[in-house]
Coordinates of C-alpha atoms and ligand atoms in Angstrom, one line a residue:
R647 CA 6.6 13.7 -12.5
K648 CA 3.0 12.8 -11.9
S649 CA 1.4 14.0 -8.7
T650 CA 0.7 11.3 -6.2
V651 CA -2.5 10.9 -4.2
V652 CA -3.3 8.4 -1.5
I653 CA -7.0 7.6 -1.2
T654 CA -8.2 5.4 1.7
G655 CA -11.1 3.0 1.0
A656 CA -10.8 3.2 -2.8
S657 CA -12.2 -0.2 -3.3
S658 CA -15.8 1.0 -3.5
G659 CA -18.2 3.9 -3.8
V660 CA -16.9 7.5 -3.5
G661 CA -13.3 6.5 -3.0
L662 CA -13.2 4.2 -6.1
Y663 CA -14.8 6.9 -8.3
A664 CA -12.4 9.6 -6.9
A665 CA -9.5 7.3 -7.8
K666 CA -10.9 7.0 -11.3
A667 CA -11.4 10.8 -11.7
L668 CA -7.9 11.6 -10.4
A669 CA -6.3 9.0 -12.7
K670 CA -8.2 10.6 -15.6
R671 CA -6.6 14.0 -14.5
G672 CA -3.2 12.4 -14.8
W673 CA -2.5 11.6 -11.1
D674 CA -0.7 8.6 -9.8
V675 CA -3.3 7.0 -7.4
V676 CA -2.4 4.9 -4.4
M677 CA -5.5 3.0 -3.4
A678 CA -5.1 2.3 0.3
C679 CA -7.5 -0.6 0.9
R680 CA -8.1 -3.5 3.3
D681 CA -8.9 -6.0 0.6
L682 CA -6.3 -6.0 -2.1
E683 CA -8.1 -8.5 -4.4
K684 CA -11.4 -6.6 -4.2
A685 CA -9.6 -3.3 -4.8
E686 CA -7.9 -4.7 -8.0
K687 CA -11.2 -6.0 -9.3
A688 CA -12.9 -2.7 -8.5
A689 CA -10.1 -0.6 -10.3
Q690 CA -10.5 -2.8 -13.4
S691 CA -14.3 -2.7 -13.3
V692 CA -14.4 1.1 -13.6
G693 CA -11.6 1.0 -16.2
I694 CA -8.7 2.8 -14.3
P695 CA -5.7 2.4 -16.5
K696 CA -3.2 -0.1 -15.1
D697 CA -0.3 2.3 -15.1
S698 CA -2.1 5.0 -13.1
Y699 CA -2.7 3.1 -9.8
T700 CA -1.0 1.1 -7.1
I701 CA -2.9 -0.8 -4.4
M702 CA -1.4 -0.8 -0.9
H703 CA -2.8 -2.5 2.2
I704 CA -4.3 -0.5 5.1
D705 CA -6.8 -1.5 7.8
L706 CA -8.0 1.7 9.3
G707 CA -9.6 -0.3 12.1
S708 CA -6.1 -1.2 13.4
L709 CA -3.6 1.4 14.4
D710 CA -0.7 -1.0 13.8
S711 CA -1.9 -1.4 10.3
V712 CA -2.0 2.3 9.7
R713 CA 1.6 2.6 10.9
Q714 CA 2.6 -0.3 8.7
F715 CA 1.0 1.4 5.7
V716 CA 2.9 4.6 6.3
N717 CA 6.2 2.6 6.4
N718 CA 5.3 0.7 3.2
F719 CA 4.3 4.0 1.4
R720 CA 7.7 5.5 2.4
A721 CA 9.5 2.4 1.2
S722 CA 7.9 2.8 -2.2
G723 CA 9.9 6.0 -2.7
K724 CA 6.8 7.9 -3.9
S725 CA 6.3 11.5 -2.9
L726 CA 3.0 12.4 -1.3
D727 CA 1.1 15.4 -2.9
A728 CA -2.4 14.7 -1.6
L729 CA -4.1 12.5 0.9
V730 CA -7.8 11.7 0.9
C731 CA -9.4 10.3 4.0
N732 CA -12.4 8.5 2.6
A733 CA -12.8 5.0 4.1
A734 CA -15.7 4.5 6.5
I735 CA -17.9 1.9 8.0
Y736 CA -21.6 2.4 8.9
M737 CA -23.2 -0.4 10.9
P738 CA -26.7 0.8 11.8
L739 CA -28.1 -2.6 12.9
I740 CA -25.5 -4.0 15.3
K741 CA -26.6 -4.3 18.9
E742 CA -23.1 -4.6 20.5
P743 CA -20.0 -2.7 19.6
L744 CA -17.3 -4.3 17.6
R745 CA -13.7 -3.6 18.8
S746 CA -10.4 -2.8 17.1
P747 CA -7.3 -4.9 18.1
E748 CA -6.6 -2.1 20.7
G749 CA -10.1 -2.7 22.2
Y750 CA -11.5 0.6 20.9
E751 CA -15.0 0.8 19.4
L752 CA -14.6 0.0 15.7
T753 CA -16.7 2.6 13.9
V754 CA -15.0 5.5 15.5
T755 CA -11.6 3.7 15.2
T756 CA -12.0 3.1 11.5
N757 CA -13.6 6.4 10.5
H758 CA -11.8 8.8 12.9
L759 CA -8.9 7.4 15.0
G760 CA -7.2 5.5 12.1
H761 CA -7.5 8.6 9.9
F762 CA -6.4 10.8 12.7
L763 CA -3.2 8.8 13.1
L764 CA -2.7 8.6 9.3
C765 CA -3.0 12.4 8.9
N766 CA -0.6 13.1 11.7
L767 CA 2.0 10.6 10.4
M768 CA 1.6 11.6 6.7
L769 CA 1.8 15.3 7.5
E770 CA 5.6 14.7 7.4
D771 CA 5.3 13.2 3.9
L772 CA 3.2 16.1 2.6
K773 CA 5.7 18.5 4.0
N774 CA 8.5 16.6 2.2
S775 CA 6.8 16.8 -1.2
N776 CA 8.3 19.4 -3.4
A777 CA 5.0 20.2 -5.1
S778 CA 3.8 23.8 -4.6
D779 CA 0.2 22.6 -4.0
R780 CA -0.3 19.9 -1.4
R781 CA -3.7 19.0 0.0
L782 CA -5.3 16.9 2.7
V783 CA -9.0 16.2 2.2
I784 CA -11.3 14.5 4.7
L785 CA -14.8 13.3 3.7
G786 CA -17.6 14.8 5.7
T787 CA -21.3 14.2 5.6
V788 CA -24.6 16.1 6.0
T789 CA -25.5 13.9 8.9
H790 CA -22.8 15.5 11.0
N791 CA -24.9 18.6 11.1
P792 CA -28.2 18.9 12.9
D793 CA -28.7 22.4 11.5
E794 CA -29.5 20.9 8.2
L795 CA -32.5 18.9 7.1
G796 CA -30.4 15.8 6.4
G797 CA -28.9 16.0 9.9
K798 CA -32.1 16.3 11.9
I799 CA -33.0 12.7 11.8
P800 CA -32.2 11.2 15.3
P801 CA -30.0 10.1 16.8
R802 CA -28.1 13.3 16.5
P803 CA -24.3 13.4 16.9
D804 CA -23.0 14.6 20.2
L805 CA -19.5 14.3 21.5
G806 CA -20.6 15.7 24.9
N807 CA -17.5 16.4 26.9
L808 CA -15.7 13.5 25.2
D809 CA -15.8 11.6 28.6
G810 CA -15.6 8.2 26.8
F811 CA -12.4 9.2 25.1
A812 CA -11.0 10.6 28.3
A813 CA -11.8 7.3 30.1
G814 CA -9.7 5.3 27.5
F815 CA -12.5 4.3 25.1
K816 CA -12.2 0.6 25.9
E817 CA -14.8 -1.9 27.3
P818 CA -17.2 -1.1 28.9
I819 CA -17.0 2.3 27.1
S820 CA -18.2 2.4 23.5
M821 CA -19.2 6.0 22.7
I822 CA -17.1 9.2 22.6
D823 CA -19.5 10.8 25.1
G824 CA -19.3 7.7 27.4
K825 CA -23.0 7.0 27.0
K826 CA -25.0 3.9 25.8
F827 CA -23.9 2.2 22.5
E828 CA -25.8 3.6 19.5
P829 CA -24.2 2.5 16.2
V830 CA -25.8 5.2 14.0
K831 CA -24.7 7.9 16.5
A832 CA -21.2 6.4 16.5
Y833 CA -21.0 6.9 12.8
K834 CA -22.2 10.5 13.0
D835 CA -19.9 11.3 16.0
S836 CA -17.0 9.9 14.0
K837 CA -17.8 12.3 11.1
V838 CA -18.0 15.3 13.5
C839 CA -14.5 14.2 14.6
N840 CA -13.4 14.1 10.9
V841 CA -14.5 17.8 10.5
L842 CA -12.9 18.8 13.8
T843 CA -9.7 17.1 12.7
M844 CA -9.6 19.0 9.4
R845 CA -10.2 22.3 11.2
E846 CA -7.6 21.6 13.8
L847 CA -5.0 20.5 11.2
H848 CA -5.7 23.8 9.4
R849 CA -5.3 25.8 12.6
R850 CA -2.1 24.1 13.6
Y851 CA -0.3 23.6 10.3
H852 CA -1.7 25.6 7.4
E853 CA 0.3 28.7 8.0
S854 CA 3.6 27.0 8.7
T855 CA 3.4 24.4 5.9
G856 CA 1.1 25.9 3.2
I857 CA -0.8 22.6 3.1
I858 CA -4.4 23.0 2.2
F859 CA -6.8 21.1 4.6
S860 CA -10.4 20.7 3.6
S861 CA -13.5 18.6 3.9
L862 CA -16.5 18.1 1.6
Y863 CA -20.0 16.7 1.5
P864 CA -20.3 15.4 -2.0
G865 CA -24.1 14.9 -1.8
C866 CA -26.1 11.8 -0.8
V867 CA -24.5 9.0 -2.7
A868 CA -27.3 6.7 -1.9
E869 CA -26.2 3.8 -4.0
T870 CA -22.8 3.1 -2.6
P871 CA -22.2 0.0 -0.5
L872 CA -22.0 2.1 2.6
F873 CA -25.6 1.1 3.3
R874 CA -24.8 -2.6 2.8
N875 CA -25.3 -3.3 6.5
H876 CA -28.8 -1.8 6.5
Y877 CA -32.2 -3.6 5.9
P878 CA -32.7 -4.6 2.3
L879 CA -35.9 -2.6 2.1
F880 CA -34.0 0.5 3.2
Q881 CA -31.3 -0.1 0.6
K882 CA -34.1 -0.2 -2.1
L883 CA -36.1 2.9 -0.9
F884 CA -33.2 5.2 0.3
P885 CA -32.0 6.1 -3.3
L886 CA -35.5 6.8 -4.4
F887 CA -36.2 8.9 -1.3
Q888 CA -33.0 10.9 -2.0
K889 CA -33.8 11.3 -5.7
Y890 CA -37.4 12.3 -5.5
I891 CA -38.0 13.7 -1.9
T892 CA -34.9 15.4 -0.6
G893 CA -33.3 16.0 -4.0
G894 CA -29.9 15.3 -2.4
Y895 CA -29.1 12.3 -4.6
V896 CA -25.8 12.2 -6.6
S897 CA -24.3 9.4 -8.6
Q898 CA -21.1 7.7 -7.5
E899 CA -19.4 9.1 -10.6
L900 CA -20.4 12.7 -9.7
A901 CA -19.3 12.3 -6.1
G902 CA -15.9 11.0 -7.3
E903 CA -15.6 14.0 -9.6
R904 CA -16.3 16.3 -6.7
V905 CA -13.6 14.7 -4.5
A906 CA -11.2 14.9 -7.4
A907 CA -11.9 18.6 -7.9
V908 CA -11.3 19.4 -4.2
V909 CA -8.0 17.5 -4.4
A910 CA -6.8 19.0 -7.7
D911 CA -8.6 22.0 -9.0
P912 CA -7.4 25.6 -8.4
E913 CA -10.9 26.8 -7.4
Y914 CA -10.7 24.6 -4.3
K915 CA -7.3 25.8 -3.1
Q916 CA -8.7 27.1 0.2
S917 CA -7.8 25.8 3.6
G918 CA -9.9 25.2 6.7
V919 CA -13.2 24.9 4.7
Y920 CA -16.0 22.5 4.2
W921 CA -17.3 22.3 0.6
S922 CA -20.9 21.5 -0.3
W923 CA -22.9 21.7 -3.5
G924 CA -26.1 23.5 -4.1
N925 CA -27.7 20.2 -5.1
R926 CA -30.2 19.7 -2.3
Q927 CA -32.5 22.7 -2.0
K928 CA -31.3 24.3 -5.2
K929 CA -30.7 22.6 -8.5
D930 CA -27.8 24.5 -9.9
G931 CA -25.1 22.2 -8.5
K932 CA -22.6 25.0 -7.7
S933 CA -20.1 24.4 -4.9
F934 CA -19.9 26.7 -1.9
V935 CA -18.1 26.9 1.4
Q936 CA -20.6 25.7 4.0
R937 CA -20.7 26.4 7.7
V938 CA -20.2 23.2 9.7
S939 CA -22.3 22.1 12.7
P940 CA -22.0 23.9 16.1
Q941 CA -20.0 21.0 17.6
A942 CA -17.8 20.7 14.5
R943 CA -16.9 24.5 14.7
D944 CA -16.3 24.5 18.4
D945 CA -12.6 25.3 18.9
E946 CA -12.4 24.2 22.5
R947 CA -14.0 20.8 21.6
A948 CA -11.5 20.5 18.7
E949 CA -8.6 21.0 21.0
R950 CA -9.9 18.4 23.5
M951 CA -10.7 16.0 20.7
W952 CA -7.1 16.5 19.4
E953 CA -5.4 15.9 22.7
L954 CA -7.5 12.8 23.6
S955 CA -7.2 11.3 20.1
N956 CA -3.4 11.8 20.3
K957 CA -3.3 9.8 23.5
L958 CA -5.6 7.0 22.1
V959 CA -3.5 6.6 19.0
G960 CA -0.2 6.7 21.0
L961 CA 1.2 9.9 19.6
A962 CA 1.2 11.8 23.0
Ligands
LIG1203 P1 -18.5 2.5 0.8 O1 -19.0 1.6 1.8 O2 -18.9 2.3 -0.7 O3 -16.9 2.6 0.8 C1 -16.2 2.6 1.9 C2 -14.8 2.3 1.7 O4 -14.1 2.2 2.9 C3 -14.6 0.9 1.1 O5 -13.5 0.9 0.1 C4 -14.2 0.0 2.3 O6 -13.5 -1.1 2.0 C5 -13.4 1.0 3.0 N1 -13.2 0.6 4.4 C6 -14.1 0.3 5.3 N2 -13.5 -0.1 6.5 C7 -12.1 -0.1 6.2 C8 -11.0 -0.4 7.0 N3 -11.1 -0.8 8.2 N4 -9.8 -0.2 6.4 C9 -9.7 0.2 5.1 N5 -10.7 0.5 4.4 C10 -11.9 0.4 4.9 O7 -18.9 4.0 1.3 P2 -19.0 5.4 0.5 O8 -18.2 5.4 -0.7 O9 -20.5 5.8 0.5 O10 -18.4 6.3 1.6 C11 -17.1 6.9 1.5 C12 -17.0 8.2 2.3 O11 -18.0 9.1 1.9 C13 -17.2 7.9 3.8 O12 -16.3 8.7 4.5 C14 -18.6 8.4 4.0 O13 -18.8 8.9 5.4 C15 -18.7 9.6 3.0 N6 -20.0 9.9 2.6 C16 -20.9 9.1 2.0 C17 -22.1 9.5 1.7 C18 -23.1 8.6 1.0 O14 -24.2 9.0 0.8 N7 -22.7 7.4 0.6 C19 -22.6 10.9 1.9 C20 -21.6 11.7 2.5 C21 -20.4 11.2 2.9 P3 -14.2 -2.5 1.5 O15 -14.5 -2.3 0.0 O16 -13.1 -3.5 1.7 O17 -15.4 -2.7 2.3

């Protein structure tokens, strides 16, 4: 049988091109998307063959929707061999936090809590797969890491003591650290949680299940619609800045190939790691295992994040 991969947010950008690359490698791709019509058009626009994908509804910004997706996936009778947590929102210009149906701040819900719940529920499905190689991949980003050039631009991510999570993460709280709302920091914080989740999944479940858990930073994919909520001038200049100044620019096609490689290729069968490509300072484009940020490699924080997230998504 074909191997099956679920990719969240496959209706655009990195997720769409990862879907294309995995379909090309012979995978059965489940595109888990919030807008079914858009996803269908997107799949056709990049030429993914009709018989290699299925579109299923998920809204990562709603925990009920995540649970419903898992039920629908199970009802489809497919086996799950790989899961890619890719969907994300970035809302740099909003002044007030948006909220999920549960009342949680929406950027962290979509990027982290929704995926945290999805990973925990679908761990069961990965365990049930009879494939010898099963992988769970979560997208990271350079901006999670203030130790790197791309992560130095303020505001820097900081989960603090996760007091905002501990206090229930509902109005008037909007940030994980419980401090003032800052939409760019909310995005970066959520990506730190993504890396912590991957590392904690590895620590808890790799040995007992054999599942490979990993993250990657595919490079700066400056032309995806991720920046659609930014100033138009920024959207014009950012790709040029990345191409000619930082050298971090990668095409959507290449980013999709990198995700597909981490999902499917034998070289990437390593758990608990964060992949990066020597495409920023160096030009050779080779992949390597990169050290994550101090907060993202902090085991105590990982455990606290895990316990509090468990409560917020209703698993504990
Ligand atoms: P895009 O904005 O192009 O794609 C994001 C995808 O997530 C879209 O398919 C979008 O759906 C989907 N999505 C957003 N909210 C939800 C939701 N509530 N439920 C379901 N799906 C949702 O962004 P990118 O492709 O650039 O980003 C993808 C990933 O790559 C992210 O995790 C990002 O952090 C990471 N990344 C991106 C980099 C970059 O430079 N672009 C660099 C490093 C990492 P819809 O089409 O309906 O809006």
